[in-house]
Short mmCIF file of C-alpha atoms (C1' of nucleotides) in Angstrom, two decimals:
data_model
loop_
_atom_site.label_atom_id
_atom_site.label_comp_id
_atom_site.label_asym_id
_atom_site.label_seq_id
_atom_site.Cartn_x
_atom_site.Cartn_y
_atom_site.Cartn_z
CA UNK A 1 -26.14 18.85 23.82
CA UNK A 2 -23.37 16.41 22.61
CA UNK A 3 -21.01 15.89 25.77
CA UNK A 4 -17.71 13.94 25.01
CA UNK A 5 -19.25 11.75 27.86
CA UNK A 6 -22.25 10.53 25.21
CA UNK A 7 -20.37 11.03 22.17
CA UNK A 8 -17.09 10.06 22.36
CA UNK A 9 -17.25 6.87 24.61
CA UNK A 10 -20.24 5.32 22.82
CA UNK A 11 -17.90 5.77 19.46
CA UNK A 12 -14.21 5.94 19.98
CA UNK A 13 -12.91 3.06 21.22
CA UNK A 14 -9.82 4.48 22.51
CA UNK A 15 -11.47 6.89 24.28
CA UNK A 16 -13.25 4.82 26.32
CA UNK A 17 -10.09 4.53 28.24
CA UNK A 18 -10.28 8.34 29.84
CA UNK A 19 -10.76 8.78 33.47
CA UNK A 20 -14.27 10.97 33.78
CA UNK A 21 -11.85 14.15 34.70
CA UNK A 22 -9.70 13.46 31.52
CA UNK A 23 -13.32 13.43 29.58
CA UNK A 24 -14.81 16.22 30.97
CA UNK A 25 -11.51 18.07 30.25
CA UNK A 26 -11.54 17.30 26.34
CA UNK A 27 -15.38 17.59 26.73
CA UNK A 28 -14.71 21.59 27.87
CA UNK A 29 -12.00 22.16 25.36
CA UNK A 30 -13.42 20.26 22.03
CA UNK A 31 -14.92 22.57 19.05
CA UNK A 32 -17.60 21.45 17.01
CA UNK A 33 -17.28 21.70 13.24
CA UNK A 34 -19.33 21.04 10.23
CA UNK A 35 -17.67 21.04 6.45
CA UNK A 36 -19.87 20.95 3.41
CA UNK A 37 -18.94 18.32 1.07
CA UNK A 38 -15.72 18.93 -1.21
CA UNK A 39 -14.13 20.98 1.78
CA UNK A 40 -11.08 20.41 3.47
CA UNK A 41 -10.90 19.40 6.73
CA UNK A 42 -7.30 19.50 6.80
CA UNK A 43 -4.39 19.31 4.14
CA UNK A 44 -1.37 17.61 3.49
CA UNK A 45 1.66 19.57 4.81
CA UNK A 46 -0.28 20.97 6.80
CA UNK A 47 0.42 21.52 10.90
CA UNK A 48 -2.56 20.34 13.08
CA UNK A 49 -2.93 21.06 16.04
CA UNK A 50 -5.35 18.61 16.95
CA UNK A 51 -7.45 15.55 16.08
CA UNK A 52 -10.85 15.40 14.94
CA UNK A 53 -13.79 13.01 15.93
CA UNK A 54 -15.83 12.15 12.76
CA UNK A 55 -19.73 12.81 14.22
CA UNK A 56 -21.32 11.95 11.08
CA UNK A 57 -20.75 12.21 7.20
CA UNK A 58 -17.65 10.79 5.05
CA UNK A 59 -14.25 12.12 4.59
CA UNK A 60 -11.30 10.77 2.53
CA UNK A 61 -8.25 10.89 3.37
CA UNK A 62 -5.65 11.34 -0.01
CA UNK A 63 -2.01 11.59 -0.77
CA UNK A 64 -0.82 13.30 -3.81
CA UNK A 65 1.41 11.02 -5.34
CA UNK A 66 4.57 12.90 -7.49
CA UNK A 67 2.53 12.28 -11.23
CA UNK A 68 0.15 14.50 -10.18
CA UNK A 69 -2.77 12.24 -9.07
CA UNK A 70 -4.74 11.62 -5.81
CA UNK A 71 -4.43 8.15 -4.63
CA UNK A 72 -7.59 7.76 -1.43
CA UNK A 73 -5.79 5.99 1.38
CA UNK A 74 -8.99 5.67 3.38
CA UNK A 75 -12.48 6.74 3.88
CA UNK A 76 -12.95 7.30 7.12
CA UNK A 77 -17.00 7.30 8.45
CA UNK A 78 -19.19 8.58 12.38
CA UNK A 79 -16.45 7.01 14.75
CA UNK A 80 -13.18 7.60 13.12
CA UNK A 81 -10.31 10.11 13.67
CA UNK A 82 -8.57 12.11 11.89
CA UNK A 83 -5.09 13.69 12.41
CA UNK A 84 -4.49 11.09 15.06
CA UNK A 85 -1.26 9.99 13.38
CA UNK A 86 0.36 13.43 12.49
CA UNK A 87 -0.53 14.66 15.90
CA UNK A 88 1.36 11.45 17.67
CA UNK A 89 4.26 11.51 15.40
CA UNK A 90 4.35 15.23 15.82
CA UNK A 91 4.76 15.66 12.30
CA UNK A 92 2.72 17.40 9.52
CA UNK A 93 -0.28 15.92 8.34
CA UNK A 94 1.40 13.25 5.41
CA UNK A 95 -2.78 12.99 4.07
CA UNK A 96 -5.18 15.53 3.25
CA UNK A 97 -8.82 14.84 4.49
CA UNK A 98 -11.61 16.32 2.14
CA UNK A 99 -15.45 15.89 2.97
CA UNK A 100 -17.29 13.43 0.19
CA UNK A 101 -20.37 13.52 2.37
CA UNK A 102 -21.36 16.29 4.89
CA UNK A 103 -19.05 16.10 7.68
CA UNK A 104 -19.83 17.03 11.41
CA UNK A 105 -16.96 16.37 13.73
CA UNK A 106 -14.92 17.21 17.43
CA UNK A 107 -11.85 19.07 16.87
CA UNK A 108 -9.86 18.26 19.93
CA UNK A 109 -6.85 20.11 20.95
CA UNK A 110 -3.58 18.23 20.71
CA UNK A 111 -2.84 19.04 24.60
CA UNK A 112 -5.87 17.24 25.68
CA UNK A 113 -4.88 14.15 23.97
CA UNK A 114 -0.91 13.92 24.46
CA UNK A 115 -1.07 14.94 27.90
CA UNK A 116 -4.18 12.05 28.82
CA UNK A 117 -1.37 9.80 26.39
CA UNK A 118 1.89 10.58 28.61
CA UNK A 119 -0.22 10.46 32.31
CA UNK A 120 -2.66 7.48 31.30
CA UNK A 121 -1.19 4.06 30.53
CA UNK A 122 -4.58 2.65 29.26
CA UNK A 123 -5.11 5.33 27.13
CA UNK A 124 -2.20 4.83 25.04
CA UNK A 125 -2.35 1.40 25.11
CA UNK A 126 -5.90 2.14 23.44
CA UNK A 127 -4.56 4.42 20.88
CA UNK A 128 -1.65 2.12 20.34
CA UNK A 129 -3.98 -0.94 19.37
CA UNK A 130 -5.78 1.06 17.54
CA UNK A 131 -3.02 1.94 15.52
CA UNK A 132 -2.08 -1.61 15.41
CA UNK A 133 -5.42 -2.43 13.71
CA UNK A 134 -4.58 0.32 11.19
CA UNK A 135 -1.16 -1.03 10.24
CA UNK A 136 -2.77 -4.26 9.52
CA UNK A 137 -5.22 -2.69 7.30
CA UNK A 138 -2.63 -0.52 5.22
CA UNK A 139 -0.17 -3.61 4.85
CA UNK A 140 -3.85 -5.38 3.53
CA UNK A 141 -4.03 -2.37 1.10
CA UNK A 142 -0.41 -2.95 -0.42
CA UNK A 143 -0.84 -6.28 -0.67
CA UNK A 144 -4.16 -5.95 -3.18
CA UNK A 145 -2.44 -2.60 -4.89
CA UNK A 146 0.41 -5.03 -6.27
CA UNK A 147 -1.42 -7.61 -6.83
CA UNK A 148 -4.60 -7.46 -7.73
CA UNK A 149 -5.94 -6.03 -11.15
CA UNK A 150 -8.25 -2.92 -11.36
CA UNK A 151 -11.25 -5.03 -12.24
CA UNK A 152 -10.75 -7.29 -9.02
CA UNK A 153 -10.03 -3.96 -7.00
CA UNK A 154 -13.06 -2.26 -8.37
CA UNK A 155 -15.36 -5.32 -7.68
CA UNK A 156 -13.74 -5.08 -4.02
CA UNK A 157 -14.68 -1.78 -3.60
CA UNK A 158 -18.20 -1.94 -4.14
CA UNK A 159 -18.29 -4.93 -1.71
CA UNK A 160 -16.32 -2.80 0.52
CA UNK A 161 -19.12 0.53 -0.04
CA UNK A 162 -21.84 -2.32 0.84
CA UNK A 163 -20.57 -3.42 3.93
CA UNK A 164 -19.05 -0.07 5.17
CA UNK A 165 -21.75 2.12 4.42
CA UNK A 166 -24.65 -0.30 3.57
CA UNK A 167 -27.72 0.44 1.31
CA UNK A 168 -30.92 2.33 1.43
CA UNK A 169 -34.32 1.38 1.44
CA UNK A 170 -34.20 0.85 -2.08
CA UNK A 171 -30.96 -1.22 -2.00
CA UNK A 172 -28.65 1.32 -3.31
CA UNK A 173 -25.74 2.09 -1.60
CA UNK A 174 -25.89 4.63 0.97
CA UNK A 175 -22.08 5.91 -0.27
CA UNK A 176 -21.81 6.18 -4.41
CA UNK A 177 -18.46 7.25 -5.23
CA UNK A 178 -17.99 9.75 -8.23
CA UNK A 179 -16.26 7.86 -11.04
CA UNK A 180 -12.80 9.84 -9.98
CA UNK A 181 -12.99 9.08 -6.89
CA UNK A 182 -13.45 5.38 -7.26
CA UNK A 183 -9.92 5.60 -9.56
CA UNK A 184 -8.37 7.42 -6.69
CA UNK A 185 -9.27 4.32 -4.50
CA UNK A 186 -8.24 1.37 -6.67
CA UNK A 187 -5.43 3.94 -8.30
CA UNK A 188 -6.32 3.69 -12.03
CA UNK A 189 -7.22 6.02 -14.74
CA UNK A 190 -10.74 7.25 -14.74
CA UNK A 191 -11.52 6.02 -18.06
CA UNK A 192 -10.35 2.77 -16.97
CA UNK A 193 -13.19 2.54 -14.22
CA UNK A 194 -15.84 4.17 -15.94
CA UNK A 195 -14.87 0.86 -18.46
CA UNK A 196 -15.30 -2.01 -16.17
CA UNK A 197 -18.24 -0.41 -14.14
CA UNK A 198 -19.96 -0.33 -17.52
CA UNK A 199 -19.00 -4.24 -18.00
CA UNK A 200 -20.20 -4.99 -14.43
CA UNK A 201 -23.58 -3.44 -15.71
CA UNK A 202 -23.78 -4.95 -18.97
CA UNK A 203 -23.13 -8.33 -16.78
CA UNK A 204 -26.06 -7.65 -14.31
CA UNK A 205 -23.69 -7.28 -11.11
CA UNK A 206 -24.43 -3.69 -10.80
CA UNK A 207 -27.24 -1.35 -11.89
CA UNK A 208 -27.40 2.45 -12.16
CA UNK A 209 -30.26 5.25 -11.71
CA UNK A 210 -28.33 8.50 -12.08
CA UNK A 211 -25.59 9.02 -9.35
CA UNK A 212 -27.00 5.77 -7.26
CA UNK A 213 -25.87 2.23 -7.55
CA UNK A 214 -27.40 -1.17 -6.55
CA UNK A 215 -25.72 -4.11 -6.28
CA UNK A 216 -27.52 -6.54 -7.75
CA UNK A 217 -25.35 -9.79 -7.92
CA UNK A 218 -22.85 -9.60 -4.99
CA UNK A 219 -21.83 -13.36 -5.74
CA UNK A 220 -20.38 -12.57 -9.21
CA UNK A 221 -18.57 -9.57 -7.82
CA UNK A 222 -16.73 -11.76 -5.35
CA UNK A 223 -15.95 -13.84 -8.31
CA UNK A 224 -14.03 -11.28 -9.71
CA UNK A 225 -12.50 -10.74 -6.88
CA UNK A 226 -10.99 -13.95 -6.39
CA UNK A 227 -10.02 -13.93 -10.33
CA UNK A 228 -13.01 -16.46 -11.63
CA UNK B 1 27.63 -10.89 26.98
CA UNK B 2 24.82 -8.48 25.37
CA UNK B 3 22.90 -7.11 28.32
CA UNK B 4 19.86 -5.36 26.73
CA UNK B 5 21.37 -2.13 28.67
CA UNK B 6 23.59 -2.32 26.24
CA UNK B 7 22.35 -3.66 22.72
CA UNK B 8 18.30 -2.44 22.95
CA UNK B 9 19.08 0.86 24.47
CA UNK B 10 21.43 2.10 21.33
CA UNK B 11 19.42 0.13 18.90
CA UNK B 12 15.91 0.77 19.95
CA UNK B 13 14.31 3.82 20.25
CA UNK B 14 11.62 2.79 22.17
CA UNK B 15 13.17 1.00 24.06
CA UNK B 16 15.11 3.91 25.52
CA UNK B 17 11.69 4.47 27.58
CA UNK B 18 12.22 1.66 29.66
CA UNK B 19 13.60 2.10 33.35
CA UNK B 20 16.30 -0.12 34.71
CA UNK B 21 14.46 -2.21 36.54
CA UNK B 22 12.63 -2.66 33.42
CA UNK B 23 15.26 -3.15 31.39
CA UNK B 24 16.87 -6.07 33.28
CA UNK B 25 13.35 -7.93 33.28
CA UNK B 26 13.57 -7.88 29.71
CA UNK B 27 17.66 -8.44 29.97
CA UNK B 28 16.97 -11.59 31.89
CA UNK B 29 13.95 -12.79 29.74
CA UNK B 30 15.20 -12.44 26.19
CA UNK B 31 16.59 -15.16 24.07
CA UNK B 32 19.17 -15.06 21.43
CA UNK B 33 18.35 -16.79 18.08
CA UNK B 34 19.95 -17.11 15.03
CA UNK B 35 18.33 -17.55 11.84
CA UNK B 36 20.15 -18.92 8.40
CA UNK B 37 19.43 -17.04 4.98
CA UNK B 38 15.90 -18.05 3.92
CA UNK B 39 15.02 -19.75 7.62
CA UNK B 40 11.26 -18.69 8.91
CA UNK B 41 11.23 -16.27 11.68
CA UNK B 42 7.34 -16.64 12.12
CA UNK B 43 4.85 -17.54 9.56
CA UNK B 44 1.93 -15.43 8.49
CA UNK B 45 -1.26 -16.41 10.58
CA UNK B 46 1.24 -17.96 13.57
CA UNK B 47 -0.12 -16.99 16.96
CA UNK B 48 3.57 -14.62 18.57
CA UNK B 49 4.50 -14.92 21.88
CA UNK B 50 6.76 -12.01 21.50
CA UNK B 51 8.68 -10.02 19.52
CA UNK B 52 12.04 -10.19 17.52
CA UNK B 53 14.59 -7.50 17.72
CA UNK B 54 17.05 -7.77 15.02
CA UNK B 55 20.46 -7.31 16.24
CA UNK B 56 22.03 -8.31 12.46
CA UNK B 57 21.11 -9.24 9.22
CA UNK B 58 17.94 -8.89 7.02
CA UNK B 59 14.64 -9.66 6.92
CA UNK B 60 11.81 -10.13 4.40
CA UNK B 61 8.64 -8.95 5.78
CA UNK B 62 5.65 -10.07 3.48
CA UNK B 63 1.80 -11.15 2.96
CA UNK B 64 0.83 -14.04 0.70
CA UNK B 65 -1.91 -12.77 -1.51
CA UNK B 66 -4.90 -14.32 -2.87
CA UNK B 67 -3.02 -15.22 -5.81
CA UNK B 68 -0.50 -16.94 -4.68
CA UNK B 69 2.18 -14.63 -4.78
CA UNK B 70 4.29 -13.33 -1.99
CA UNK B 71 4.39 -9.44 -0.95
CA UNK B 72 6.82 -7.75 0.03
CA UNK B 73 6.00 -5.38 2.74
CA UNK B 74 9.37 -4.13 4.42
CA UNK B 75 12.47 -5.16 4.74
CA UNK B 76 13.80 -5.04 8.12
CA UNK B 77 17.36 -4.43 9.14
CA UNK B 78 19.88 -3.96 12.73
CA UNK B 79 17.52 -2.19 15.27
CA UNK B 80 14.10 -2.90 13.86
CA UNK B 81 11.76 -4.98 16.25
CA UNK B 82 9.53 -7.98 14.05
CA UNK B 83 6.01 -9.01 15.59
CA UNK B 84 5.33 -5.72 17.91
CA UNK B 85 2.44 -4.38 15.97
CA UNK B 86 0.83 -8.32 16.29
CA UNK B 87 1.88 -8.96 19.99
CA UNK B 88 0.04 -5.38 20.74
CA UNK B 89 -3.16 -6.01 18.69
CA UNK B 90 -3.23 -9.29 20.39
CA UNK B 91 -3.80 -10.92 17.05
CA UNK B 92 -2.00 -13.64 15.07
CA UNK B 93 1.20 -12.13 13.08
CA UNK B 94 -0.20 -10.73 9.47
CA UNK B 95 2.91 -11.01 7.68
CA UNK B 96 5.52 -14.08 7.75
CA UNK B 97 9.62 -13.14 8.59
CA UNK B 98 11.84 -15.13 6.49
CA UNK B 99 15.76 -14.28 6.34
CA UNK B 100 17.47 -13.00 3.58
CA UNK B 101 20.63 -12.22 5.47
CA UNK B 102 21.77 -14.46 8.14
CA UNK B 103 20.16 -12.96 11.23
CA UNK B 104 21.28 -12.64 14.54
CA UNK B 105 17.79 -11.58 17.14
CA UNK B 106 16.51 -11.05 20.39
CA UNK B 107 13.11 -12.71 21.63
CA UNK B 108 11.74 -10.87 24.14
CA UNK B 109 8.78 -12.57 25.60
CA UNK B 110 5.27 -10.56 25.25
CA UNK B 111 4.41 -9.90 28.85
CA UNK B 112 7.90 -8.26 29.74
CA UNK B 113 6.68 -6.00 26.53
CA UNK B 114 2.81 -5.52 27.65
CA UNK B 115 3.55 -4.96 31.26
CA UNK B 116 5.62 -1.92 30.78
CA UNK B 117 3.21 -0.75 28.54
CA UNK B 118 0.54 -0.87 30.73
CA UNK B 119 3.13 0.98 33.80
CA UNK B 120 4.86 2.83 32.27
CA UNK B 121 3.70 5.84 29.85
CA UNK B 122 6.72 6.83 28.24
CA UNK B 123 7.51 3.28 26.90
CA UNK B 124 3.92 3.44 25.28
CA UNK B 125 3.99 6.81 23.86
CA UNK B 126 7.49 5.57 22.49
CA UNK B 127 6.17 3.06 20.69
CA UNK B 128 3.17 4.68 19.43
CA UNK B 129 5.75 7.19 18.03
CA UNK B 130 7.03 4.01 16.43
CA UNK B 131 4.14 2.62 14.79
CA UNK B 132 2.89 6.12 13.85
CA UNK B 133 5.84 6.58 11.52
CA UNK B 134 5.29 3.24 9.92
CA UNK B 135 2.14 4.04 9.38
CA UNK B 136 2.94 6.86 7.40
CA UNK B 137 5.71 4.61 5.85
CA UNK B 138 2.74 2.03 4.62
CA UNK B 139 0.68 4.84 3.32
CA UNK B 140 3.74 5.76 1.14
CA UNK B 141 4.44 2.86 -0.09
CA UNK B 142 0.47 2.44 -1.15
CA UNK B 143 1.21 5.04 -3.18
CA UNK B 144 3.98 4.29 -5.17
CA UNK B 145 2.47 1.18 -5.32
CA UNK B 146 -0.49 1.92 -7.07
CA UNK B 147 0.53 5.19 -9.06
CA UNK B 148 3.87 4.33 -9.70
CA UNK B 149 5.13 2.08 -12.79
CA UNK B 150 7.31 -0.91 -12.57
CA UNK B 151 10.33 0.56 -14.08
CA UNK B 152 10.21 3.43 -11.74
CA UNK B 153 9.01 1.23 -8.10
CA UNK B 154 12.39 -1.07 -9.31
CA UNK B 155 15.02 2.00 -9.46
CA UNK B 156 13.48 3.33 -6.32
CA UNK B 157 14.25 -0.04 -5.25
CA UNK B 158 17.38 0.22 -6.34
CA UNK B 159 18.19 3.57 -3.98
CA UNK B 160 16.27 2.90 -1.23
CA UNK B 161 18.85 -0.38 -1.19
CA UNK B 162 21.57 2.56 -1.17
CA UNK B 163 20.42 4.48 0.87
CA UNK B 164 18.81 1.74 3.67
CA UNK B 165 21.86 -0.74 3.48
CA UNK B 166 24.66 0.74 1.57
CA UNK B 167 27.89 -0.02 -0.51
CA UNK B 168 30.87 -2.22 0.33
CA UNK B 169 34.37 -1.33 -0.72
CA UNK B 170 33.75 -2.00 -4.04
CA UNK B 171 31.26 0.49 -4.62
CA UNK B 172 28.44 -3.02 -5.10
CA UNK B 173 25.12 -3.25 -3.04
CA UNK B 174 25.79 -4.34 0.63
CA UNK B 175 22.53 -6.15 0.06
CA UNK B 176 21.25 -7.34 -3.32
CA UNK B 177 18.05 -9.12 -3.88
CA UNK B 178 17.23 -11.94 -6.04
CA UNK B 179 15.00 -10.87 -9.00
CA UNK B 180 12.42 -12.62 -7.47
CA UNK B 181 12.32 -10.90 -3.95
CA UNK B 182 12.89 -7.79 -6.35
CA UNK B 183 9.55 -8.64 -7.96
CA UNK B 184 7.71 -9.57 -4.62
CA UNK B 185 9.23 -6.05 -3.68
CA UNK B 186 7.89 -4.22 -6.60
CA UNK B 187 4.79 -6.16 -7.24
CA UNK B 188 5.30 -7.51 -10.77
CA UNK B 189 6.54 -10.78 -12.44
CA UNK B 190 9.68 -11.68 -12.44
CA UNK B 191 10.36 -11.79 -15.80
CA UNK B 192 9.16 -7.47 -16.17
CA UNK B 193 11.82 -7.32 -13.26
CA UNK B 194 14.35 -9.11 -15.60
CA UNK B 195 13.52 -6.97 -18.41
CA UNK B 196 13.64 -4.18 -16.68
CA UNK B 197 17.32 -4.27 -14.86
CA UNK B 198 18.87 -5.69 -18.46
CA UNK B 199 17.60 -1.98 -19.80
CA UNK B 200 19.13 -0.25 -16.84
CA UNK B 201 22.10 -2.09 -17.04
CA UNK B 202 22.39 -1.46 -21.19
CA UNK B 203 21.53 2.64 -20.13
CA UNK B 204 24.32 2.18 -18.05
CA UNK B 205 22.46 3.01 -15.07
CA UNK B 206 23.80 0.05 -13.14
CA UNK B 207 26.12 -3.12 -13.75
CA UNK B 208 26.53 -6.05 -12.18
CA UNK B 209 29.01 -8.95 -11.41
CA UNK B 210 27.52 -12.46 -10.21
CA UNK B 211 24.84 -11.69 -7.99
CA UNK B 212 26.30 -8.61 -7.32
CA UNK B 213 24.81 -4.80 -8.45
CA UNK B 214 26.74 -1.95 -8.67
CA UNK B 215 24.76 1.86 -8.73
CA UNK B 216 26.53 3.90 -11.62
CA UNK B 217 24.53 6.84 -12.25
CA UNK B 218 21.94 7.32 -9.66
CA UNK B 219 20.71 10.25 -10.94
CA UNK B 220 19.16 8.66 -14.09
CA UNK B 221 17.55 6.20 -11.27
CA UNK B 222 16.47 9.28 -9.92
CA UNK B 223 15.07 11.21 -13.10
CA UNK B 224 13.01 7.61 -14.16
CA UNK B 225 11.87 7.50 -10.38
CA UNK B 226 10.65 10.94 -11.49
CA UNK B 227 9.13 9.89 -14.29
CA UNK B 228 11.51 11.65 -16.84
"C1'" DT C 1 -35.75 27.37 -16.78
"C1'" DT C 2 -31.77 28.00 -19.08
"C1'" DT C 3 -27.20 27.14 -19.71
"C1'" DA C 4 -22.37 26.39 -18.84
"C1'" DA C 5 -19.59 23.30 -16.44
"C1'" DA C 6 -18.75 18.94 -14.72
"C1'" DA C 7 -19.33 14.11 -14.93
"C1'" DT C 8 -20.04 10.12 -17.62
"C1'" DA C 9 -19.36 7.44 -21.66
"C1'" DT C 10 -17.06 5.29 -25.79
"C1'" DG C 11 -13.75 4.45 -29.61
"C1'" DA C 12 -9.15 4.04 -31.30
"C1'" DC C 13 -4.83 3.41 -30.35
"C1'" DA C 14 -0.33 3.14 -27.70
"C1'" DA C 15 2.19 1.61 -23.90
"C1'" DA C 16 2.93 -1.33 -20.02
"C1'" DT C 17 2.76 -5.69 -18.05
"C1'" DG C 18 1.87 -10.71 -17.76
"C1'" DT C 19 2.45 -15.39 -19.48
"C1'" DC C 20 4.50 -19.20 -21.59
"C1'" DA C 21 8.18 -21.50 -23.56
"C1'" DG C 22 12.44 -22.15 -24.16
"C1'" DG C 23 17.21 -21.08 -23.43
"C1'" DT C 24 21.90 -20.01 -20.59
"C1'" DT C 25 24.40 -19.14 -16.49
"C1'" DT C 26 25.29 -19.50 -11.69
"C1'" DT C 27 25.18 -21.80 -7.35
"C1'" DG C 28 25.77 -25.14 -3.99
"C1'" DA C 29 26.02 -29.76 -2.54
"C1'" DT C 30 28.56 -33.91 -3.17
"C1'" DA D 1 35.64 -30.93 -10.16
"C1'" DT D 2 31.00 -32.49 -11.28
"C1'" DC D 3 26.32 -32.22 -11.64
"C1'" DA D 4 21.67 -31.11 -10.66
"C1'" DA D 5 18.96 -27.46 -9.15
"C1'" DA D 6 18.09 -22.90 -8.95
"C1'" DA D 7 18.50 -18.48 -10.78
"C1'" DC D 8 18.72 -15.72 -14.64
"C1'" DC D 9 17.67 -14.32 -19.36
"C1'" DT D 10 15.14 -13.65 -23.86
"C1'" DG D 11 11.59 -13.93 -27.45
"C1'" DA D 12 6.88 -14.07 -28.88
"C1'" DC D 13 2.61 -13.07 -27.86
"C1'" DA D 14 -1.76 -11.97 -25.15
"C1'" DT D 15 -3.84 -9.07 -21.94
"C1'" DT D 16 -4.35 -5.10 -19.27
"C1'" DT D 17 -4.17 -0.42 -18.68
"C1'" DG D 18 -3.35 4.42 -20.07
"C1'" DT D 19 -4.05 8.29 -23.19
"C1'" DC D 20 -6.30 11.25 -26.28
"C1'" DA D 21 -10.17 12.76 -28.67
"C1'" DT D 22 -14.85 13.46 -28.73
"C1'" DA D 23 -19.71 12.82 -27.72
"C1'" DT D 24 -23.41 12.56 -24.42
"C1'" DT D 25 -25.60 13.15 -20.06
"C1'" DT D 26 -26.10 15.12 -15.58
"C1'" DT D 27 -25.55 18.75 -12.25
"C1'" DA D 28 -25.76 23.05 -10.32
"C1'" DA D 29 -25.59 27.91 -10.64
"C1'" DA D 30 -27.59 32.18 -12.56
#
DNA sequence: TTTAAAATATGACAAATGTCAGGTTTTGAT
DNA sequence: ATCAAAACCTGACATTTGTCATATTTTAAA
């Protein structure tokens, strides 16, 4: 049903670079695997032996930090991969990638990919920009980490949940974040978020209804963003 | 007098990927430059037309943030290439270079660089190795950023300047920063930064002479790294 | 449906960090 | 050697953030 010919070059950029043999190769070896939400797709420390395609769902990627917490380095969404990294750097995995949202993915075996990578220049060139673009991103990240408060980090993540994942018919956002999760993202203590999401309420940027939120005033949040 | 045979081969790992032939394209296209202590290499947002490969001295790699404040992203040494991850995303460079040490670089045009990536295979993979492990660098680095206090980012600081550039004779800091680069480093003010080294240096942790610092006990640097 | 566990919420307080305002020392150009 | 600029330092205080304790609500399993 889901050939790497349909799947993969309609989503993965870097993909789209594979010859038709190199496809049908990855298409013949690739596994199919689904992960409930709160599983682990993969852990860090842990060898992979291959990089998975992201089909549909949301994963986030963590590192543990030495105090004990999760910090979220990413939340990766249909059209990402995992393991990439590790698998190029032939290292372990240095995240660990746990489902927040049904997950239904490729697993495909690290031969396929490094030997398409060593034989096909385009290919890697792909990859390689690709990797480029995620650089730019993570430098991004430390950049509002250091500098940016937890209130301007918070308002920047629901902007960032909006745009990423959009909303549902009824405006809420298609991705809520538990409250611990959200700290994990912006790296602050959960009592500090469940705080300032209860200000953004009690200032109409935000509304609730149980686990769901809307985003009601998307102007003030960028406001806080920018420190007004 | 430096044929790239010669200097990029040792220095550059992948570099080593590069054939002969391709080696004395980039031999004969390179310029040297020189840069004085706080000169611009490139600015943030300036379009590169190649890339820098530091044969001496030190560079500040940062981001201005919304806030006005610079950020520190790396500091980059003898053998690290500046404006590669830009040059390969074909997008305007996302960090500015400035000197901190004198520095002595290569410019190697952009299409001697993209041309062998797009021939030859084992140059690309090489350099994907590359950016793979800074990418596991920045996600690091996010981390101590945002779960990590002051005190402890600053005497992490303070060994990773060990460790990265070494000691003279003397036993001092082959490279000390000013408290402000410290700070743009870190990600605080300058004054916490202040604060901060007067404590070490009263704990006896370090001392320092004129601008220069001196590592006493690096173990206490290690046990508040750890939190102790 | 009931019920225990998990998630959310809030107060009170402590600790960390930022800001401003003024000093002193060091540096580098003349 | 002199002098102005830059770097460094310190105190006082405000703000932000973390921690602990506890209460409420929501979720999910039996």
């Amino acid at each position: 049903m889901s050939r790497c010919e349909n799947c993969i070059i309609r989503q993965f950029n870097s993909l789209r670079a594979m010859s038709k043999d190199e496809l049908k190769k990855v298409s013949d070896t690739k596994v199919s695997k689904t992960y409930k939400k709160g599983d682990a797709i993969f852990e860090e420390g842990e060898r992979l032996d291959g990089v998975f395609c992201v089909r549909d769902g949301v994963s986030k990627l963590s590192k543990l930090s030495s105090n004990g917490k999760d910090q979220i380095i990413k939340l990766a969404t249909k059209g990402e991969i995992l393991g990439q990294r590790s698998v190029i750097a032939e290292e372990s995995a240095n995240l660990s990638a746990v489902a927040i949202k049904d997950v239904d993915l490729c697993f495909i075996p690290k031969e396929s990919i490094l030997h398409t990578l060593n034989t096909n220049p385009n290919f890697a060139v792909e990859v390689l920009r690709h990797m480029a673009n995620d650089l730019r991103e993570a430098d991004d990240v430390i950049v509002n980490m250091s500098q940016k408060t937890v209130k301007q980090r918070i308002a920047e993540a629901f902007i960032y949940l909006k745009n990423e994942f959009g909303e549902d018919d009824n405006g809420f956002l298609k991705l809520s974040l538990s409250r611990e999760d959200m700290s994990n993202v912006v790296g602050t203590a959960t009592e500090s978020t469940i705080r300032i999401i209860s200000e953004f309420k009690k200032k109409g940027m935000i509304e609730t209804s149980g686990k769901q939120v809307r985003i009601k005033d998307i102007a003030k949040l960028q406001n806080v963003v920018s420190g007004l």
